Coordinates of C-alpha atoms in Angstrom, one line a residue:
M1 CA 0.0 0.0 0.0
S2 CA 1.1 3.5 -0.7
E3 CA 2.1 6.0 2.0
S4 CA -1.2 7.8 1.4
G5 CA -3.0 4.5 1.9
E6 CA -1.3 3.9 5.2
R7 CA -2.5 7.4 6.3
Y8 CA -6.1 6.5 5.3
V9 CA -6.0 3.2 7.2
S10 CA -4.8 5.0 10.3
A11 CA -7.7 7.5 10.0
V12 CA -10.3 4.7 10.5
T13 CA -8.7 2.9 13.4
R14 CA -10.0 5.4 15.9
P15 CA -12.1 5.1 19.1
H16 CA -15.4 5.9 17.3
I17 CA -15.0 2.5 15.5
E18 CA -13.8 0.7 18.5
P19 CA -14.2 -3.0 18.0
G20 CA -17.3 -4.5 19.5
R21 CA -19.4 -1.4 19.9
L22 CA -22.8 -0.5 18.5
F23 CA -24.5 2.9 18.4
I24 CA -27.8 2.5 20.3
G25 CA -29.8 5.2 22.0
G26 CA -27.2 7.8 21.3
Q27 CA -24.5 5.9 23.1
W28 CA -21.6 3.6 22.0
R29 CA -22.4 0.3 23.7
V30 CA -20.4 -2.9 24.0
A31 CA -22.5 -5.4 22.1
E32 CA -24.2 -8.1 24.2
S33 CA -23.1 -10.5 21.6
K34 CA -19.5 -11.7 21.9
G35 CA -19.3 -12.3 18.1
R36 CA -16.9 -10.2 16.1
R37 CA -16.4 -9.7 12.3
D38 CA -13.2 -8.6 10.6
V39 CA -13.3 -5.7 8.2
V40 CA -10.9 -6.2 5.3
D41 CA -9.1 -3.6 3.1
P42 CA -9.8 -4.9 -0.4
S43 CA -6.7 -3.2 -1.9
T44 CA -4.5 -5.5 0.2
G45 CA -6.6 -8.3 1.6
T46 CA -5.5 -7.3 5.2
V47 CA -7.7 -6.8 8.2
I48 CA -8.4 -3.1 9.1
T49 CA -10.4 -3.6 12.2
T50 CA -13.2 -5.7 13.7
V51 CA -16.8 -4.8 14.4
A52 CA -19.5 -6.4 16.5
E53 CA -21.7 -9.2 15.2
A54 CA -24.9 -8.1 16.8
D55 CA -27.4 -10.6 18.2
A56 CA -31.1 -10.6 19.1
A57 CA -30.5 -8.8 22.4
D58 CA -28.6 -6.0 20.6
L59 CA -31.3 -5.6 18.0
D60 CA -34.0 -5.5 20.7
A61 CA -32.1 -2.7 22.4
A62 CA -31.8 -0.8 19.1
V63 CA -35.5 -1.1 18.3
D64 CA -36.5 -0.2 21.8
A65 CA -34.4 2.9 21.6
A66 CA -35.9 3.9 18.3
R67 CA -39.4 3.3 19.6
G68 CA -38.7 5.3 22.7
A69 CA -37.5 8.2 20.6
F70 CA -40.2 8.1 18.0
E71 CA -43.0 10.1 19.6
G72 CA -40.7 13.0 20.4
W73 CA -39.1 13.1 17.0
A74 CA -42.4 12.7 15.2
R75 CA -43.8 15.7 17.1
T76 CA -40.8 17.8 16.5
P77 CA -41.8 20.6 14.1
G78 CA -40.8 20.1 10.5
R79 CA -38.7 23.3 10.5
V80 CA -36.7 22.0 13.5
R81 CA -36.1 18.7 11.8
A82 CA -35.1 20.6 8.7
R83 CA -32.5 22.6 10.6
I84 CA -31.0 19.5 12.1
L85 CA -30.8 17.7 8.7
H86 CA -29.2 20.7 7.2
R87 CA -26.7 20.7 10.0
V88 CA -26.0 17.0 9.1
A89 CA -25.1 18.1 5.6
D90 CA -22.8 20.8 7.0
V91 CA -21.0 18.3 9.3
I92 CA -20.5 15.8 6.5
R93 CA -18.7 18.5 4.5
E94 CA -16.7 19.6 7.6
R95 CA -15.6 16.0 8.1
E96 CA -15.2 15.2 4.5
D97 CA -11.6 13.9 4.8
E98 CA -12.6 11.3 7.4
L99 CA -15.5 10.1 5.4
V100 CA -13.4 9.8 2.2
A101 CA -10.8 7.8 4.2
V102 CA -13.4 5.4 5.7
E103 CA -15.3 4.9 2.4
S104 CA -12.1 4.3 0.4
V105 CA -10.4 1.9 2.7
D106 CA -13.6 0.0 3.4
V107 CA -15.0 -0.4 -0.1
G108 CA -11.7 -0.1 -2.2
K109 CA -13.2 3.0 -3.8
P110 CA -10.8 5.4 -5.4
V111 CA -10.4 8.5 -3.2
T112 CA -11.3 10.8 -6.0
L113 CA -14.6 9.0 -6.4
S114 CA -15.3 8.9 -2.7
R115 CA -14.7 12.6 -2.4
A116 CA -16.5 13.9 -5.6
V117 CA -19.4 11.4 -5.6
D118 CA -20.0 9.6 -2.4
V119 CA -19.4 12.2 0.3
A120 CA -20.7 15.1 -1.9
T121 CA -23.9 13.2 -2.7
A122 CA -24.5 12.2 1.0
A123 CA -24.3 15.9 2.0
E124 CA -26.7 16.8 -0.9
E125 CA -29.2 14.1 0.2
Y126 CA -29.5 15.5 3.7
E127 CA -29.6 19.0 2.3
Y128 CA -32.4 18.1 -0.1
Y129 CA -34.6 16.3 2.4
S130 CA -34.0 19.1 5.0
A131 CA -36.1 21.3 2.6
L132 CA -38.8 18.7 2.2
A133 CA -39.1 18.2 5.9
Q134 CA -40.9 21.5 6.1
S135 CA -43.5 20.5 3.6
V136 CA -44.9 17.1 4.8
D137 CA -48.5 18.4 4.4
G138 CA -51.9 17.0 3.9
A139 CA -54.8 18.6 1.9
T140 CA -58.4 19.6 2.4
R141 CA -61.0 17.7 0.4
Q142 CA -64.4 19.0 -0.8
I143 CA -67.2 16.4 -0.2
P144 CA -71.0 16.9 -0.5
V145 CA -72.0 16.3 3.1
P146 CA -71.7 19.2 5.5
S147 CA -68.3 18.5 6.9
H148 CA -64.7 19.6 6.9
A149 CA -62.4 16.9 5.5
Y150 CA -58.7 16.9 5.3
T151 CA -55.7 14.5 5.1
R152 CA -52.6 14.3 7.2
R153 CA -49.3 12.8 6.2
E154 CA -47.8 11.1 9.3
P155 CA -44.6 9.1 9.9
L156 CA -44.8 5.3 9.9
G157 CA -42.7 4.7 13.1
V158 CA -39.5 2.7 13.2
V159 CA -37.8 2.2 9.9
G160 CA -35.4 -0.8 9.4
A161 CA -32.8 0.3 6.8
I162 CA -30.7 -2.5 5.2
T163 CA -28.0 -1.3 2.9
P164 CA -25.5 -2.9 0.5
F165 CA -21.7 -2.9 0.3
N166 CA -21.1 -0.9 -2.9
F167 CA -22.2 2.6 -2.0
P168 CA -22.6 2.4 1.8
L169 CA -22.6 6.1 2.5
I170 CA -24.9 7.2 -0.4
L171 CA -27.4 4.3 -0.1
S172 CA -27.8 4.7 3.7
S173 CA -28.2 8.4 3.4
S174 CA -30.9 8.0 0.7
K175 CA -32.9 6.1 3.3
I176 CA -32.1 7.8 6.6
A177 CA -32.5 11.3 5.3
P178 CA -36.1 11.0 4.0
A179 CA -37.0 8.8 7.0
L180 CA -35.9 11.4 9.4
A181 CA -37.4 14.3 7.4
A182 CA -40.8 12.5 7.6
G183 CA -40.5 12.1 11.4
N184 CA -39.5 8.4 11.6
T185 CA -36.8 6.8 13.7
V186 CA -34.3 4.4 12.2
V187 CA -32.4 1.1 13.0
H188 CA -29.7 0.8 10.3
K189 CA -28.0 -2.5 9.4
P190 CA -25.2 -1.8 7.0
A191 CA -23.5 -4.4 4.8
E192 CA -21.3 -6.9 6.6
D193 CA -18.3 -6.1 4.4
T194 CA -18.5 -2.3 4.6
P195 CA -19.9 -1.1 7.9
L196 CA -17.4 1.6 8.7
S197 CA -19.1 4.7 7.2
A198 CA -22.3 3.8 9.0
L199 CA -20.5 3.9 12.3
L200 CA -18.9 7.2 11.5
M201 CA -22.2 8.7 10.3
A202 CA -23.8 7.7 13.6
E203 CA -21.3 10.0 15.3
I204 CA -21.9 12.8 12.7
L205 CA -25.7 12.6 13.1
A206 CA -25.3 12.9 16.9
E207 CA -22.9 15.9 16.5
A208 CA -25.4 17.6 14.2
G209 CA -28.1 17.4 16.9
V210 CA -30.1 14.3 15.9
P211 CA -31.7 13.3 19.3
D212 CA -30.6 10.1 21.1
G213 CA -32.4 7.0 19.8
V214 CA -33.5 8.5 16.5
V215 CA -30.8 6.7 14.6
N216 CA -29.3 3.4 15.8
V217 CA -26.7 1.3 14.0
V218 CA -26.3 -2.5 14.4
T219 CA -23.6 -4.3 12.5
G220 CA -23.5 -8.0 11.5
G221 CA -24.4 -10.5 8.8
G222 CA -27.5 -11.9 7.3
A223 CA -28.9 -13.2 10.5
V224 CA -29.1 -9.6 11.9
G225 CA -30.8 -8.4 8.7
E226 CA -33.4 -11.2 8.9
A227 CA -34.1 -10.5 12.6
L228 CA -34.6 -6.8 11.7
L229 CA -37.1 -7.9 8.9
R230 CA -39.0 -10.0 11.4
H231 CA -38.9 -7.7 14.4
P232 CA -42.4 -6.8 15.6
G233 CA -41.2 -3.3 16.7
V234 CA -40.2 -2.3 13.1
D235 CA -42.9 -0.6 11.0
K236 CA -41.2 -0.4 7.6
I237 CA -38.2 -1.9 5.7
A238 CA -36.1 0.1 3.3
F239 CA -33.8 -2.4 1.4
T240 CA -31.1 -2.2 -1.2
G241 CA -29.4 -5.3 -2.3
S242 CA -29.4 -8.2 -4.8
T243 CA -32.6 -9.4 -6.3
R244 CA -32.1 -12.9 -4.8
V245 CA -31.8 -11.5 -1.2
G246 CA -34.5 -8.9 -1.9
K247 CA -37.1 -11.6 -2.7
L248 CA -36.3 -13.4 0.6
A249 CA -36.5 -10.1 2.5
A250 CA -39.9 -9.2 0.9
A251 CA -41.2 -12.6 1.8
V252 CA -40.1 -12.4 5.4
A253 CA -41.4 -8.8 5.8
S254 CA -44.8 -9.8 4.3
Q255 CA -45.5 -12.1 7.1
S256 CA -46.1 -9.1 9.4
L257 CA -47.4 -6.9 6.5
K258 CA -44.6 -4.4 6.9
P259 CA -44.4 -2.0 3.9
V260 CA -41.2 -2.5 2.0
T261 CA -39.3 -0.5 -0.6
M262 CA -36.9 -2.6 -2.7
E263 CA -34.0 -1.3 -4.8
L264 CA -32.5 -4.4 -6.3
G265 CA -30.3 -5.7 -9.0
G266 CA -29.8 -4.3 -12.5
N267 CA -28.4 -5.2 -15.9
A268 CA -28.8 -2.1 -17.9
A269 CA -28.3 -1.7 -21.6
Q270 CA -26.5 1.2 -23.2
I271 CA -27.7 1.7 -26.8
V272 CA -25.4 3.5 -29.3
F273 CA -27.3 4.5 -32.4
E274 CA -25.6 5.2 -35.8
D275 CA -26.1 9.0 -35.4
A276 CA -24.4 9.2 -32.0
D277 CA -21.5 11.5 -31.2
L278 CA -19.0 8.6 -31.0
D279 CA -16.5 10.4 -28.7
K280 CA -19.2 11.2 -26.2
A281 CA -20.8 7.7 -26.6
I282 CA -17.5 5.9 -25.9
G283 CA -17.0 8.0 -22.7
S284 CA -20.5 7.2 -21.6
V285 CA -20.0 3.4 -22.3
I286 CA -16.8 3.2 -20.4
K287 CA -18.2 5.2 -17.4
G288 CA -21.2 2.9 -17.4
F289 CA -19.3 -0.3 -16.8
V290 CA -16.2 0.7 -14.9
F291 CA -17.8 3.2 -12.4
N292 CA -17.2 1.8 -8.9
T293 CA -15.4 -1.2 -10.5
G294 CA -18.6 -2.2 -12.0
Q295 CA -20.2 -2.7 -8.6
F296 CA -23.1 -0.5 -9.4
C297 CA -26.7 -1.7 -9.7
M298 CA -27.4 1.1 -12.2
G299 CA -24.3 0.3 -14.2
G300 CA -24.4 -0.3 -18.0
P301 CA -22.7 -3.7 -18.5
R302 CA -24.5 -4.4 -21.8
L303 CA -23.6 -2.4 -24.9
L304 CA -25.9 -2.5 -27.9
V305 CA -24.3 -0.8 -30.8
H306 CA -25.6 -0.3 -34.4
R307 CA -24.1 -2.8 -36.7
S308 CA -22.5 -0.1 -38.9
L309 CA -20.4 1.0 -35.8
H310 CA -19.8 -2.4 -34.2
D311 CA -16.2 -3.0 -35.4
T312 CA -15.1 0.6 -35.0
V313 CA -16.5 0.7 -31.4
L314 CA -14.8 -2.5 -30.5
E315 CA -11.4 -1.3 -31.8
I316 CA -11.7 2.0 -29.9
L317 CA -12.8 0.1 -26.7
S318 CA -9.8 -2.3 -27.0
Q319 CA -7.4 0.6 -26.7
A320 CA -9.4 3.0 -24.4
V321 CA -10.5 0.5 -21.8
A322 CA -7.0 -0.9 -21.3
G323 CA -5.7 2.6 -20.6
V324 CA -8.1 3.4 -17.8
P325 CA -6.0 3.8 -14.6
L326 CA -6.4 0.7 -12.4
G327 CA -4.7 0.2 -9.0
D328 CA -4.2 1.7 -5.6
P329 CA -7.5 3.4 -4.6
F330 CA -5.4 5.9 -2.5
D331 CA -3.6 7.2 -5.6
P332 CA -5.6 10.2 -6.8
A333 CA -5.0 9.2 -10.4
T334 CA -6.8 5.8 -10.0
V335 CA -10.1 5.4 -11.7
I336 CA -10.7 1.7 -11.1
G337 CA -10.0 0.2 -7.6
P338 CA -10.3 -3.4 -6.4
M339 CA -13.5 -5.4 -6.0
T340 CA -14.8 -5.0 -2.5
A341 CA -14.4 -8.7 -1.4
A342 CA -12.7 -11.9 -2.6
R343 CA -16.1 -13.5 -3.3
H344 CA -17.1 -10.7 -5.6
L345 CA -13.9 -11.1 -7.6
E346 CA -14.5 -14.9 -7.8
N347 CA -18.0 -14.2 -9.1
V348 CA -16.7 -12.1 -11.9
E349 CA -14.2 -14.8 -12.9
T350 CA -17.0 -17.3 -13.0
Y351 CA -19.0 -15.2 -15.4
V352 CA -16.1 -14.5 -17.7
A353 CA -15.4 -18.3 -17.8
I354 CA -19.1 -18.8 -18.8
A355 CA -18.7 -16.2 -21.5
R356 CA -15.7 -18.0 -22.9
E357 CA -17.6 -21.3 -22.8
D358 CA -20.5 -19.6 -24.7
G359 CA -18.1 -18.5 -27.5
G360 CA -17.5 -15.0 -26.3
R361 CA -14.4 -13.2 -27.6
I362 CA -12.3 -11.3 -25.0
V363 CA -11.5 -8.0 -26.6
T364 CA -9.6 -6.7 -23.6
G365 CA -9.0 -7.8 -20.0
G366 CA -10.4 -11.1 -18.9
E367 CA -8.1 -11.7 -16.0
R368 CA -7.1 -10.7 -12.5
L369 CA -4.5 -8.1 -11.9
E370 CA -2.0 -9.3 -9.2
L371 CA -1.3 -6.2 -7.1
G372 CA -0.4 -6.2 -3.4
G373 CA -2.8 -9.0 -2.4
G374 CA -5.8 -7.0 -3.4
Y375 CA -9.0 -8.1 -5.2
Y376 CA -8.3 -6.5 -8.6
Y377 CA -9.8 -7.5 -12.0
K378 CA -8.9 -5.9 -15.3
P379 CA -11.8 -4.1 -17.0
T380 CA -13.1 -6.6 -19.6
V381 CA -14.9 -6.3 -22.9
I382 CA -16.5 -9.4 -24.5
A383 CA -18.0 -9.6 -28.0
G384 CA -19.7 -12.4 -29.9
L385 CA -22.2 -13.6 -27.2
A386 CA -25.7 -14.8 -28.0
N387 CA -28.4 -12.9 -26.2
D388 CA -29.3 -16.0 -24.1
S389 CA -25.8 -16.4 -22.6
R390 CA -25.9 -16.1 -18.8
A391 CA -23.1 -13.5 -19.1
V392 CA -25.6 -11.3 -21.0
Q393 CA -28.8 -12.1 -19.1
E394 CA -27.5 -12.1 -15.5
E395 CA -26.0 -9.4 -13.3
I396 CA -22.2 -9.8 -13.1
F397 CA -21.6 -6.8 -10.8
G398 CA -18.0 -6.2 -11.9
P399 CA -16.1 -4.4 -14.6
V400 CA -17.3 -6.5 -17.5
L401 CA -19.0 -5.2 -20.7
T402 CA -20.7 -7.4 -23.2
V403 CA -21.2 -6.0 -26.8
Q404 CA -24.0 -6.9 -29.2
S405 CA -25.1 -5.4 -32.5
F406 CA -28.5 -4.4 -33.8
D407 CA -29.9 -3.2 -37.1
T408 CA -33.1 -1.3 -36.3
E409 CA -34.5 0.8 -33.5
D410 CA -37.1 -1.9 -32.7
E411 CA -34.4 -4.5 -32.4
A412 CA -32.4 -2.3 -30.0
V413 CA -35.4 -1.7 -27.8
E414 CA -36.2 -5.4 -27.8
L415 CA -32.7 -6.4 -26.8
A416 CA -32.5 -3.7 -24.1
N417 CA -35.7 -5.0 -22.5
S418 CA -34.9 -8.7 -22.9
T419 CA -33.5 -9.3 -19.4
A420 CA -35.4 -9.8 -16.1
Y421 CA -34.1 -6.4 -14.8
G422 CA -35.4 -2.9 -15.2
L423 CA -33.4 -0.5 -13.0
A424 CA -31.7 1.8 -15.5
S425 CA -31.1 2.1 -19.2
G426 CA -29.6 4.6 -21.6
L427 CA -29.0 5.6 -25.2
C428 CA -26.7 7.8 -27.3
T429 CA -28.2 9.7 -30.2
N430 CA -28.3 13.1 -31.8
D431 CA -31.9 12.7 -32.9
L432 CA -34.1 14.4 -30.3
A433 CA -37.3 12.7 -31.4
R434 CA -35.6 9.3 -31.2
A435 CA -34.3 10.1 -27.7
H436 CA -37.9 10.7 -26.4
R437 CA -39.4 7.8 -28.4
V438 CA -36.9 5.2 -27.3
A439 CA -36.8 6.5 -23.6
A440 CA -40.6 5.9 -23.5
R441 CA -40.2 2.3 -24.6
L442 CA -37.4 1.2 -22.4
Q443 CA -38.5 -0.8 -19.3
A444 CA -36.5 1.0 -16.6
G445 CA -36.9 3.3 -13.7
I446 CA -34.5 5.8 -15.1
V447 CA -33.2 6.4 -18.6
W448 CA -30.1 8.5 -19.4
V449 CA -29.5 10.1 -22.8
N450 CA -25.9 10.8 -24.1
D451 CA -24.3 10.2 -20.7
W452 CA -24.4 7.8 -17.8
A453 CA -25.1 7.9 -14.0
M454 CA -26.6 11.4 -14.0
L455 CA -28.1 11.3 -10.5
D456 CA -29.3 14.0 -8.2
P457 CA -31.4 13.8 -5.0
A458 CA -34.2 15.7 -6.8
V459 CA -34.6 13.0 -9.5
P460 CA -36.2 9.7 -8.4
F461 CA -34.9 6.3 -9.3
G462 CA -36.0 2.8 -8.7
G463 CA -36.8 -0.5 -10.4
V464 CA -39.4 -2.3 -12.4
K465 CA -39.6 -6.0 -13.1
Q466 CA -37.0 -7.9 -11.0
S467 CA -35.2 -4.7 -10.0
G468 CA -37.7 -4.0 -7.3
Y469 CA -40.3 -1.4 -6.4
G470 CA -40.6 2.0 -4.7
R471 CA -38.5 5.1 -5.4
E472 CA -35.6 6.8 -3.8
Y473 CA -34.8 10.5 -4.3
G474 CA -37.2 13.3 -5.1
P475 CA -40.5 14.0 -3.4
E476 CA -41.4 10.4 -4.5
G477 CA -38.6 9.2 -2.1
L478 CA -40.3 10.8 0.9
E479 CA -43.8 9.3 0.3
P480 CA -42.9 5.7 1.3
Y481 CA -41.9 7.0 4.8
T482 CA -45.4 8.4 5.5
K483 CA -48.9 7.2 5.9
V484 CA -52.1 9.1 5.0
K485 CA -54.8 9.6 7.6
S486 CA -58.1 11.2 6.7
V487 CA -60.0 13.4 9.2
V488 CA -63.7 14.2 8.6
I489 CA -65.4 16.7 11.0
S490 CA -69.2 17.0 10.9
L491 CA -70.5 20.6 10.4
A492 CA -74.1 19.5 10.7

């Protein structure tokens, strides 16, 4: 590891992430469980620190703390909640260097990405929902009987937030910020591989003035997540993760009729039409599949290119992709870091092997990069696969791009919609009418035109088909954290 890397590692081995402690009721508590879990630096394969493996008693304590804090937080005026959430955004920016350090060493994310995307976005999420906290309003309704009728939007209660390993800071903030804005309290279970920013954010939320018990953090593996899904004291589940686990989570939550929002897997297509600006299109294509080392549910791992451009695009990609800086995430020049865990690296290798068996041609990449014991895989472009290959149809979740050709607009849309997923999609064209026409036909929660991963807290995203249901971001992202009550007063 570089000297800068050593400095980042030292930044996360601090008392606020002391092994064995959980954040419950506004306090750092030693977990009742004696279980511990190692947290590994994916750039070296070495252990950074350990965290608690929470058990049922720990989870009960966290839910009790959230329930105890709920009434007071729910009755806190929206303007007061707004000020506190805005202060959270301020403290995130003040402690930017710490958050960058934690996110990069925990996830293997390049520091430039952690700073410009993850930390910046988390601050913007709290800032955006601080504004909406002041406008959680109902409406009056005109009815024919002599009465005064109106609706109220009220918080649900205790929200169980279960978040994934790839964007731990962003995807926890996208749940906690609207939940708090609406007046709910939260028990957060971060991913077992990447829990460190959740622990640091607990400290930041407290510093910003979030009252004790309003946000609680329990660390651990799948058993803790399942217990949170089943807990009778939890009123709603907000989940981001794989489609496989999401189906299990929805089934468990349904047993107690908990409302659930699910942001699940994706396998988006990037369509490059014959009239596209090729320089811009190539940049969008590369960003779409190497962003966050391909560990991005809204990534674009399937390239559909017009047949007239197919060979030209492959030639450009063979040179350009091999030149994308890959290596030490603590080097500011790095664009692609390691995979977050060894099992994710092995999963990518499995799919590339499947592609080879199915007749795929490796245009570039296709193998590990041996570097300092880390979990590195070279960005890979594969051509010549049939559409029914598992390497095309299934979510690889790594820096792998498959390339297919098409002849007509209808064929492009059919190929784009041919998988079980529907989280994101995109196209490159200079024809404005085509952009609108194709966007309307793509089965996805968000469609990007002439670029990739254009995200903002004001613009909702979410899945269709096997990519889940519910929306995050925008006013639409606040609604799942509220319930509507109608009040009708007789005037007779």
